[in-house]
């Protein structure tokens, strides 16, 4: 961060490799329907925002939390913008909202039967965040609690509900509700 | 602690080693815990796969793309199209004269007749923008958010947004360029004593002797060389050499797969567009509401009669936010949205977001031809993702509103040709393509595309529709 604050843009590359997955998970938690290209674009936006804020950043040992919060904010802003844009496109008759993922994955691919739209879309944003940080980032409950600034018991509670809903979605028991925020 | 109540603690990784061992020992005799763990493991694996598909790669290419984009946006003021002819406005800061002065000097010596056009290449920069420093003996030419057009003699270089090009050598014998990222169009008329030009891009070298062509390198390593006029030689050291003639496009990727194909009309449009200077910006809009402008006269300057009174405009008319404009369009306030968008486009004539909203407003207010024309502007100047969205939407208007199926076919094909950015909605694009092929009487192609949809996109809504259409043809297997 010190190098970045001095204007060394190449230091951004190191940050990207270190925190890129975490940022991507934050973006996917906020916008689970985005295709990979757009996730990458939003991730780049996050790191460019980090680079811009680097001179003002004060080292406090919480860089990971800070980057995650920038990522979550940037992703939510992107989601609001997309939501309004999609509303606009839907108002055009016969004009499909482009860049939409396929409605269902091939049935033969049983390992990926969860469609992100129905599976993760059935969870609230904070449930997605908790689930992805715990299961995919491998964080402990305490680390998730600190990162998201929520109580530990709340983390466990979100985790329980997220698992229940995800398993139900896989079983097809939960109807599609659109993306819950 | 009962074993089944330990299930949640087990999943939460809260059990000690001893507790976990005891929990696992009880599983063979507990069907409900075993089943719950199995179902959760399946769900977790599916979650991992689904997220991994959306997660971008963190390889060197991705890092380079980020660094290039961040570097291009690192607090430098935007500059619009910069092109200078002899006698242009004196407020401009002129750069690169030193680089090309040798060219000017040498050429003047070689040619007896005085040059008919200025030979120095100049690029207009805002006054407060620093002169680009040499980077290891190279001069960088960087286009940020807006394209850049540079002239050398009667040749031209046109850079699209987010492009980095280095001038490694420029003298009377040779002009050597290196394209690090983005797209550059080159026009170099064939003349006696014209310096030989080459463009290095990735592992390739493009050798030029008088032609009009375009070179592009995406951050995923795909390189395209498209020749409008004349011919170039493309050299891939250790692999081979190709001659690419006018009307042809050469393409290769990071895996060294290559193809030579006919150049699309779109690529020709992009090349021409990059090499054409835009019209001069219109006069700034006059203040509309007196209350929005404040004029103040500096008191101290008034006191000194030798100094002219300075007039300060302290507040410019506001440019509406994009989100407001979207809401106006939704509320059918098209005239208001149009005014706001025109105001935005005056400052950034090629802003893809503003152009897209303009196209949508034109479409909604019953002006489909204008909407297609606006989408063509995005296609000419936008990023790969923006281009493909614009192609798809323009294609739909051509198909559904203007019944121009030949035009729609061209749009959808171009959309699919940029496969890297068309993955997500490829099935829908192919279905639309099929329908236009059918309307255009290309029945064999129509059937072929329907079959491809069924084979490659099984399980999707598009494949279902394609299957139904094949059934109607009596061709469904």
XYZ file of C-alpha atoms in Angstrom:
658
model
C 0.000 0.000 0.000
C 2.929 2.320 0.715
C 4.301 1.745 -2.799
C 0.868 2.299 -4.262
C 0.489 5.534 -2.313
C 3.776 6.702 -3.851
C 2.312 6.138 -7.301
C 3.851 2.761 -8.122
C 1.003 1.287 -10.121
C 2.782 -2.047 -10.424
C 2.220 -2.576 -6.695
C -1.427 -2.940 -7.636
C -0.540 -6.191 -9.363
C 0.705 -7.663 -6.070
C -2.463 -6.589 -4.283
C -4.575 -8.056 -7.063
C -2.915 -11.427 -6.801
C -3.164 -11.429 -3.025
C -6.722 -10.184 -2.630
C -8.215 -10.789 -6.063
C -10.145 -13.885 -5.009
C -11.527 -12.153 -1.904
C -12.674 -9.176 -3.978
C -14.213 -11.469 -6.577
C -16.131 -13.262 -3.822
C -17.414 -9.934 -2.505
C -18.579 -8.988 -6.003
C -20.244 -12.363 -6.583
C -21.962 -12.126 -3.179
C -23.456 -8.757 -4.094
C -24.154 -9.591 -7.759
C -24.524 -13.368 -8.112
C -25.905 -13.211 -11.643
C -22.976 -11.376 -13.228
C -21.017 -13.343 -15.850
C -17.265 -13.702 -15.450
C -16.357 -10.830 -17.797
C -18.397 -8.372 -15.785
C -17.140 -9.731 -12.463
C -13.625 -9.092 -13.753
C -14.555 -5.562 -14.788
C -16.040 -4.778 -11.368
C -12.992 -6.317 -9.642
C -10.775 -4.016 -11.682
C -12.976 -1.072 -10.636
C -12.421 -2.084 -6.991
C -8.636 -2.164 -7.307
C -8.586 1.103 -9.190
C -10.621 2.612 -6.329
C -8.113 1.088 -3.872
C -5.250 2.658 -5.828
C -7.007 6.009 -5.755
C -7.555 5.815 -2.001
C -4.054 4.497 -1.228
C -2.565 7.873 -0.308
C -5.286 8.323 2.341
C -5.062 4.775 3.732
C -3.629 4.521 7.226
C -2.018 1.235 8.097
C -3.880 -0.452 10.911
C -3.392 -4.134 10.154
C -6.894 -4.383 8.686
C -6.112 -4.126 5.027
C -8.132 -7.225 4.142
C -11.257 -5.818 5.866
C -10.791 -2.459 4.209
C -10.400 -3.939 0.725
C -13.413 -6.178 1.294
C -15.567 -3.223 2.332
C -14.462 -1.251 -0.769
C -15.326 -4.286 -2.885
C -18.748 -4.739 -1.316
C -19.584 -1.049 -1.768
C -18.411 -0.967 -5.376
C -20.341 -4.125 -6.185
C -23.555 -2.806 -4.630
C -23.258 0.394 -6.631
C -22.829 -1.696 -9.769
C -25.853 -3.789 -8.859
C -28.041 -0.720 -8.395
C -26.921 0.582 -11.742
C -27.620 -2.754 -13.450
C -30.999 -3.036 -11.776
C -32.124 0.311 -13.142
C -30.650 -0.537 -16.507
C -32.424 -3.879 -16.646
C -35.679 -2.162 -15.729
C -35.059 0.157 -18.634
C -34.397 -2.690 -21.044
C -37.406 -4.654 -19.845
C -39.562 -1.628 -20.611
C -38.637 -2.163 -24.259
C -40.976 -4.807 -25.635
C -39.213 -7.748 -27.160
C -35.819 -6.412 -26.138
C -34.164 -9.127 -24.095
C -31.940 -8.109 -21.237
C -28.613 -9.114 -22.732
C -25.740 -10.921 -21.093
C -27.975 -13.209 -19.084
C -26.668 -16.620 -18.040
C -28.388 -19.751 -19.352
C -31.553 -20.649 -17.461
C -30.367 -24.077 -16.481
C -27.153 -26.022 -16.697
C -26.951 -29.356 -18.514
C -28.652 -32.039 -16.471
C -25.706 -34.390 -16.918
C -23.471 -32.055 -14.954
C -24.723 -33.112 -11.538
C -21.917 -31.409 -9.672
C -23.089 -28.012 -10.885
C -26.809 -28.543 -10.736
C -27.141 -25.458 -8.611
C -27.866 -22.619 -10.953
C -26.430 -19.495 -9.444
C -29.641 -17.624 -10.134
C -31.896 -19.969 -8.184
C -29.374 -21.201 -5.612
C -27.502 -18.162 -4.424
C -30.272 -15.911 -5.664
C -32.519 -17.365 -2.966
C -30.174 -16.118 -0.223
C -29.888 -12.609 1.109
C -26.674 -10.748 0.335
C -25.303 -11.154 3.853
C -26.106 -14.893 3.794
C -24.160 -15.167 0.529
C -21.273 -13.206 1.992
C -21.106 -15.362 5.129
C -21.409 -18.613 3.190
C -18.775 -17.744 0.596
C -16.309 -16.365 3.156
C -16.736 -19.373 5.424
C -16.888 -22.161 2.854
C -14.768 -20.861 -0.018
C -12.323 -18.495 1.688
C -12.026 -20.930 4.599
C -12.381 -18.216 7.215
C -13.401 -19.044 10.752
C -16.634 -17.715 12.224
C -14.644 -15.172 14.224
C -12.848 -13.908 11.121
C -16.112 -13.568 9.218
C -17.633 -11.738 12.185
C -14.748 -9.262 12.216
C -14.700 -8.777 8.447
C -18.408 -8.090 8.138
C -18.681 -6.291 11.503
C -21.500 -8.527 12.694
C -21.819 -10.551 15.910
C -20.492 -14.092 15.974
C -23.893 -15.574 16.809
C -25.330 -13.737 13.841
C -22.685 -15.375 11.629
C -23.744 -18.852 12.788
C -27.372 -17.991 12.339
C -26.827 -16.741 8.770
C -24.723 -19.794 7.985
C -27.439 -22.165 9.163
C -30.149 -20.472 7.116
C -27.908 -20.174 4.050
C -27.133 -23.901 4.115
C -30.786 -24.817 4.536
C -31.892 -22.637 1.624
C -29.069 -23.769 -0.620
C -29.776 -27.458 -0.022
C -33.483 -26.860 -0.640
C -32.663 -25.002 -3.871
C -30.583 -27.953 -5.031
C -33.492 -30.246 -4.299
C -35.665 -27.913 -6.336
C -37.956 -27.356 -3.406
C -37.472 -23.591 -3.324
C -39.183 -21.571 -6.042
C -37.210 -18.906 -7.954
C -37.551 -15.550 -6.243
C -35.115 -13.400 -8.144
C -32.028 -12.012 -6.495
C -32.589 -11.165 -2.875
C -30.665 -8.324 -1.415
C -23.906 -32.919 23.724
C -26.056 -35.222 21.644
C -24.476 -36.381 18.435
C -27.178 -35.015 16.166
C -27.051 -31.638 17.828
C -23.314 -31.753 17.071
C -24.058 -31.707 13.343
C -24.152 -27.939 13.128
C -21.001 -27.550 15.228
C -19.301 -30.085 12.964
C -20.257 -28.164 9.835
C -19.159 -24.925 11.522
C -15.745 -26.459 12.350
C -16.362 -25.713 16.021
C -15.645 -29.196 17.402
C -12.388 -30.084 19.093
C -10.430 -33.035 17.665
C -11.840 -35.379 20.275
C -15.404 -34.202 19.736
C -15.038 -34.462 15.984
C -13.731 -37.990 16.243
C -16.695 -38.984 18.396
C -19.094 -37.328 15.988
C -17.639 -39.140 12.986
C -17.775 -42.458 14.880
C -21.524 -42.078 15.357
C -22.250 -41.479 11.674
C -22.540 -45.100 10.470
C -25.433 -45.571 12.900
C -27.141 -42.243 12.211
C -28.914 -42.030 8.880
C -30.171 -38.452 9.317
C -26.723 -36.951 10.016
C -25.139 -38.977 7.235
C -27.799 -37.862 4.780
C -27.572 -34.217 5.886
C -23.780 -34.221 5.497
C -24.003 -35.856 2.067
C -26.559 -33.310 0.855
C -24.526 -30.436 2.255
C -21.314 -31.688 0.619
C -23.085 -31.895 -2.736
C -24.428 -28.379 -2.319
C -21.014 -27.070 -1.298
C -19.301 -28.638 -4.309
C -21.911 -27.190 -6.612
C -21.457 -23.796 -4.946
C -17.669 -24.005 -5.420
C -18.070 -24.880 -9.090
C -20.638 -22.166 -9.708
C -18.504 -19.474 -8.040
C -15.315 -20.694 -9.739
C -17.022 -20.204 -13.101
C -17.673 -16.572 -12.270
C -14.349 -15.834 -10.629
C -11.911 -14.112 -12.991
C -8.428 -15.551 -13.486
C -5.610 -14.010 -11.495
C -2.915 -14.784 -14.043
C -0.278 -12.451 -15.508
C -2.584 -11.351 -18.311
C -5.225 -10.251 -15.815
C -2.645 -8.377 -13.740
C -1.265 -6.657 -16.851
C -4.764 -5.629 -17.880
C -5.451 -4.145 -14.452
C -2.121 -2.316 -14.264
C -2.574 -0.940 -17.782
C -6.075 0.253 -16.999
C -5.029 1.764 -13.667
C -2.043 3.442 -15.285
C -4.231 4.918 -17.965
C -6.550 6.337 -15.297
C -3.906 7.424 -12.790
C -5.234 10.910 -12.137
C -4.265 12.334 -15.515
C -6.757 14.730 -16.953
C -8.720 13.410 -19.865
C -7.901 14.738 -23.237
C -10.074 14.501 -26.228
C -9.057 13.940 -29.750
C -5.818 15.737 -30.267
C -4.771 16.563 -33.736
C -2.657 19.435 -34.818
C -2.059 20.871 -38.181
C 0.320 23.712 -38.869
C -1.165 26.933 -37.543
C -3.380 25.392 -34.879
C -4.355 27.092 -31.604
C -1.431 28.464 -29.667
C -2.673 27.304 -26.267
C -1.723 23.708 -27.012
C 1.367 22.171 -25.530
C 3.265 20.535 -28.320
C 5.108 17.306 -27.691
C 7.031 14.798 -29.720
C 8.412 17.523 -31.942
C 11.904 16.515 -30.839
C 11.263 12.939 -31.823
C 10.172 13.744 -35.306
C 12.295 16.767 -35.970
C 15.006 14.457 -37.327
C 12.458 13.100 -39.738
C 11.463 16.555 -40.802
C 15.043 17.681 -41.200
C 16.232 14.609 -43.095
C 13.270 14.518 -45.390
C 13.715 18.180 -46.236
C 17.291 17.433 -47.208
C 16.414 14.437 -49.332
C 13.518 15.989 -51.181
C 14.274 18.920 -53.382
C 10.747 20.150 -53.418
C 9.492 21.524 -50.124
C 7.140 19.122 -48.328
C 3.527 19.771 -49.116
C 2.352 18.842 -45.621
C 3.964 19.400 -42.230
C 6.191 16.484 -41.321
C 6.377 17.030 -37.601
C 3.949 14.952 -35.600
C 2.323 16.814 -32.771
C -0.158 15.762 -30.189
C -2.323 18.244 -28.372
C -2.302 17.939 -24.609
C -3.991 20.097 -21.981
C -1.713 22.753 -20.606
C -1.553 21.185 -17.163
C -0.669 17.733 -18.455
C 2.992 16.783 -18.146
C 4.936 15.830 -21.251
C 5.177 12.030 -21.434
C 8.633 11.012 -20.323
C 10.748 8.681 -22.334
C 10.526 5.179 -20.971
C 13.872 3.498 -21.588
C 14.383 5.427 -24.816
C 10.814 4.847 -25.997
C 8.068 7.410 -26.224
C 4.701 6.213 -24.958
C 1.524 7.118 -26.792
C -1.371 6.403 -24.470
C -5.050 6.852 -25.207
C -7.037 7.005 -21.959
C -10.812 7.233 -22.158
C -10.902 8.888 -25.552
C -9.256 7.870 -28.815
C -6.067 9.579 -29.990
C -5.085 10.530 -33.513
C -1.517 11.381 -34.438
C -0.142 12.385 -37.803
C 3.255 11.854 -39.305
C 3.714 13.442 -42.697
C 0.721 12.220 -44.636
C 0.443 9.073 -42.561
C -1.785 8.636 -39.533
C -1.984 6.633 -36.353
C -5.359 6.275 -34.655
C -5.454 4.784 -31.141
C -8.707 3.553 -29.613
C -9.422 4.131 -25.891
C -7.297 2.146 -23.384
C -4.428 1.708 -25.821
C -0.701 1.836 -25.077
C 1.666 2.201 -27.993
C 5.403 2.890 -27.824
C 7.421 4.647 -30.491
C 10.747 2.847 -30.323
C 12.394 4.441 -33.306
C 11.485 7.167 -35.769
C 13.845 8.474 -38.409
C 14.026 8.809 -42.173
C 14.673 5.100 -42.590
C 12.417 3.426 -40.091
C 9.485 3.926 -37.784
C 9.273 1.127 -35.220
C 6.223 0.914 -33.000
C 5.286 -1.539 -30.265
C 1.668 -2.136 -29.338
C 1.431 -3.191 -25.712
C -2.333 -3.223 -25.434
C -5.452 -2.050 -27.296
C -6.026 -1.125 -30.913
C -4.199 1.098 -33.377
C -5.146 1.901 -36.954
C -2.377 2.949 -39.339
C -2.552 4.733 -42.627
C 0.764 5.014 -44.441
C 0.604 5.948 -48.098
C 3.187 4.337 -50.329
C 5.665 7.016 -51.372
C 9.267 7.118 -52.482
C 11.588 7.745 -49.524
C 8.779 6.823 -47.106
C 10.394 5.305 -43.997
C 9.692 1.606 -43.503
C 7.270 1.046 -40.671
C 6.865 -1.978 -38.452
C 4.569 -2.670 -35.526
C 5.589 -5.216 -32.910
C 2.669 -6.765 -31.084
C 3.224 -9.648 -28.686
C 5.452 -12.138 -30.467
C 4.499 -10.874 -33.943
C 5.971 -8.209 -36.149
C 3.843 -6.470 -38.767
C 5.919 -4.996 -41.591
C 4.384 -2.199 -43.588
C 5.237 -0.680 -46.922
C 2.318 1.599 -47.606
C -1.114 0.574 -46.606
C -4.097 1.107 -44.311
C -4.448 -1.478 -41.578
C -5.493 -2.114 -37.990
C -3.681 -4.010 -35.228
C -5.276 -5.086 -31.976
C -4.054 -6.945 -28.938
C -6.554 -7.930 -26.257
C -5.467 -8.571 -22.695
C -6.176 -12.264 -23.269
C -3.438 -12.402 -25.880
C -5.519 -12.461 -29.035
C -3.868 -10.456 -31.829
C -5.684 -9.217 -34.914
C -4.178 -7.608 -38.009
C -6.771 -6.362 -40.508
C -5.701 -4.724 -43.782
C -8.028 -2.326 -45.568
C -5.698 -1.322 -48.376
C -2.296 -2.487 -49.601
C -0.596 -5.405 -47.829
C 1.488 -6.190 -44.768
C 3.770 -9.068 -43.814
C 3.107 -10.648 -40.430
C 6.127 -12.448 -39.010
C 5.862 -14.931 -36.141
C 9.479 -15.830 -35.308
C 10.056 -19.558 -35.418
C 6.592 -20.226 -36.764
C 6.095 -18.556 -40.098
C 5.338 -15.515 -42.146
C 2.058 -14.449 -43.715
C 1.165 -11.897 -46.323
C -2.093 -10.196 -45.414
C -3.597 -8.318 -48.332
C -6.294 -5.665 -48.540
C -9.670 -6.981 -47.393
C -8.136 -9.711 -45.214
C -7.852 -10.226 -41.453
C -5.188 -12.285 -39.729
C -5.864 -13.482 -36.197
C -3.838 -15.490 -33.695
C -4.146 -16.310 -30.013
C -1.962 -17.203 -27.053
C -2.041 -20.873 -28.164
C -0.567 -19.839 -31.547
C -3.677 -20.969 -33.427
C -4.075 -18.676 -36.422
C -6.570 -17.961 -39.148
C -6.733 -15.770 -42.219
C -10.196 -14.603 -43.203
C -12.114 -11.996 -45.081
C -12.248 -8.679 -43.277
C -15.673 -7.708 -41.990
C -17.247 -4.395 -42.896
C -17.247 -3.540 -39.228
C -13.489 -3.802 -38.964
C -13.198 -1.563 -41.988
C -15.508 0.945 -40.293
C -13.449 0.791 -37.085
C -10.228 1.423 -39.008
C -11.652 4.345 -40.921
C -13.235 5.782 -37.818
C -9.979 5.717 -35.838
C -8.161 7.464 -38.677
C -10.778 10.170 -39.159
C -10.607 13.261 -36.988
C -13.934 14.099 -35.370
C -15.751 17.340 -36.129
C -14.691 20.215 -33.884
C -16.721 20.357 -30.671
C -19.709 22.714 -30.825
C -19.670 25.995 -28.924
C -20.365 25.561 -25.236
C -24.066 25.851 -24.470
C -24.994 29.305 -23.276
C -26.117 29.663 -19.683
C -29.728 28.676 -19.577
C -30.791 30.011 -16.233
C -29.292 33.169 -14.870
C -29.524 31.836 -11.352
C -27.106 29.033 -12.266
C -24.311 31.409 -13.141
C -22.617 33.850 -10.905
C -20.421 36.545 -12.258
C -18.033 38.262 -9.970
C -15.577 40.954 -10.626
C -12.396 40.861 -8.639
C -12.315 43.939 -6.422
C -8.563 44.285 -6.429
C -8.369 44.193 -10.213
C -10.931 46.952 -10.380
C -8.705 49.075 -8.220
C -5.875 48.760 -10.695
C -7.085 50.446 -13.879
C -4.209 48.921 -15.872
C -5.547 45.414 -15.281
C -8.710 44.393 -17.088
C -11.583 43.395 -14.852
C -11.778 39.638 -14.637
C -15.060 37.930 -15.000
C -15.407 34.652 -13.214
C -18.056 32.121 -13.910
C -18.243 30.328 -10.609
C -20.889 27.715 -11.320
C -21.412 25.906 -14.570
C -24.724 24.330 -15.532
C -24.975 20.876 -13.953
C -24.756 17.789 -16.096
C -27.432 15.340 -14.923
C -26.428 12.010 -13.436
C -26.765 8.862 -15.489
C -29.199 7.345 -12.990
C -31.477 10.392 -13.341
C -31.397 10.074 -17.120
C -32.353 6.396 -16.879
C -35.328 7.364 -14.707
C -36.424 10.033 -17.199
C -36.379 7.473 -19.980
C -38.416 5.079 -17.852
C -40.855 7.932 -17.214
C -41.008 8.611 -20.992
C -39.474 12.063 -20.645
C -37.495 11.477 -23.826
C -36.864 15.093 -24.736
C -35.422 15.794 -21.308
C -33.273 12.671 -21.428
C -32.097 13.558 -24.933
C -31.009 17.055 -23.859
C -29.137 15.649 -20.882
C -27.401 13.006 -22.976
C -26.398 15.508 -25.647
C -24.921 17.630 -22.884
C -22.870 14.673 -21.630
C -21.788 13.709 -25.128
C -20.518 17.217 -25.831
C -17.818 16.622 -23.222
C -17.256 12.947 -23.952
C -18.459 12.278 -27.490
C -17.812 8.554 -27.281
C -19.054 7.786 -23.766
C -20.526 4.288 -24.252
C -22.992 4.579 -21.357
C -24.433 7.843 -22.652
C -24.544 6.468 -26.190
C -26.344 3.346 -25.070
C -28.942 5.338 -23.179
C -29.351 7.576 -26.208
C -29.950 4.513 -28.374
C -32.522 3.215 -25.901
C -34.308 6.578 -25.802
C -34.299 6.728 -29.605
C -35.649 3.202 -29.788
C -38.397 3.952 -27.278
C -39.400 7.178 -28.968
C -39.914 5.408 -32.304
C -36.638 6.235 -34.056
C -35.131 2.802 -34.768
C -32.781 3.963 -37.555
C -31.251 6.556 -35.253
C -30.907 3.939 -32.525
C -28.997 1.620 -34.885
C -26.774 4.486 -35.945
C -26.006 5.270 -32.283
C -25.207 1.625 -31.607
C -22.783 1.712 -34.550
C -20.871 4.462 -32.749
C -20.454 2.201 -29.730
C -19.386 -0.623 -32.032
C -16.753 1.615 -33.591
C -15.223 2.834 -30.330
C -16.282 0.743 -27.349
C -14.555 -2.069 -25.467
C -15.118 -5.632 -26.638
C -17.974 -6.144 -24.155
C -19.639 -2.859 -25.087
C -19.277 -3.607 -28.797
C -20.932 -6.951 -28.479
C -23.836 -5.645 -26.440
C -24.335 -2.918 -29.021
C -24.183 -5.417 -31.901
C -26.780 -7.635 -30.274
C -29.180 -4.796 -29.585
C -28.701 -3.205 -32.989
C -29.278 -6.594 -34.563
C -32.582 -6.944 -32.723
C -33.779 -3.548 -33.961
C -32.723 -4.370 -37.524
C -34.585 -7.677 -37.274
C -37.756 -6.669 -35.438
C -38.274 -3.035 -36.385
C -36.533 -2.380 -39.669
C -36.897 -5.886 -41.211
C -33.330 -5.522 -42.461
C -32.399 -9.178 -42.124
C -29.169 -8.890 -44.071
C -28.039 -6.189 -41.662
C -29.181 -8.231 -38.675
C -27.288 -11.308 -39.929
C -24.113 -9.256 -40.216
C -24.540 -7.918 -36.655
C -25.238 -11.301 -35.076
C -22.365 -12.959 -36.932
C -19.964 -10.237 -35.783
C -21.276 -10.747 -32.247
C -20.536 -14.465 -32.364
C -17.159 -13.920 -33.986
C -15.957 -12.201 -30.838
C -16.498 -15.456 -28.988
C -14.636 -14.420 -25.888
C -17.288 -11.908 -24.914
C -20.320 -13.693 -26.291
C -20.286 -16.798 -24.101
C -23.138 -15.819 -21.835
C -25.849 -15.190 -24.411
C -24.441 -17.030 -27.402
C -27.529 -19.229 -27.639
C -29.888 -16.264 -27.873
C -27.694 -14.606 -30.484
C -27.639 -17.787 -32.583
C -31.407 -18.107 -32.367
C -31.852 -14.567 -33.607
C -29.327 -15.232 -36.361
C -31.261 -18.320 -37.391
C -34.487 -16.363 -37.664
C -32.958 -13.721 -39.878
C -31.334 -16.390 -42.051
C -34.779 -17.908 -42.475
C -36.344 -14.566 -43.396
C -33.491 -13.912 -45.812
C -34.126 -17.215 -47.573
C -30.853 -18.844 -46.448
C -32.581 -22.057 -45.421
C -29.557 -24.339 -45.339
C -27.681 -21.992 -43.043
C -30.835 -21.550 -40.971
C -31.099 -25.262 -40.338
C -27.383 -25.565 -39.607
C -27.525 -22.854 -36.964
C -30.601 -24.424 -35.325
C -28.779 -27.743 -35.063
C -25.743 -26.046 -33.520
C -27.967 -24.435 -30.902
C -29.468 -27.794 -29.969
C -26.048 -29.509 -29.866
C -24.082 -26.799 -28.088
C -26.646 -25.231 -25.770
C -28.805 -28.158 -24.708
C -30.987 -27.453 -21.706
C -31.429 -23.771 -22.475
C -34.625 -22.023 -23.520
C -33.001 -21.186 -26.853
C -32.238 -24.856 -27.513
C -35.842 -25.735 -26.739
C -37.095 -23.173 -29.259
C -34.542 -24.313 -31.831
C -35.702 -27.887 -31.319
C -39.294 -26.863 -31.940
C -38.344 -25.051 -35.131
C -36.419 -28.081 -36.377
C -39.442 -30.216 -35.584
C -41.616 -27.931 -37.662
C -39.154 -28.408 -40.490
C -39.476 -32.142 -39.966
C -35.777 -32.398 -39.188
C -35.696 -33.070 -35.462
C -33.805 -36.307 -34.601
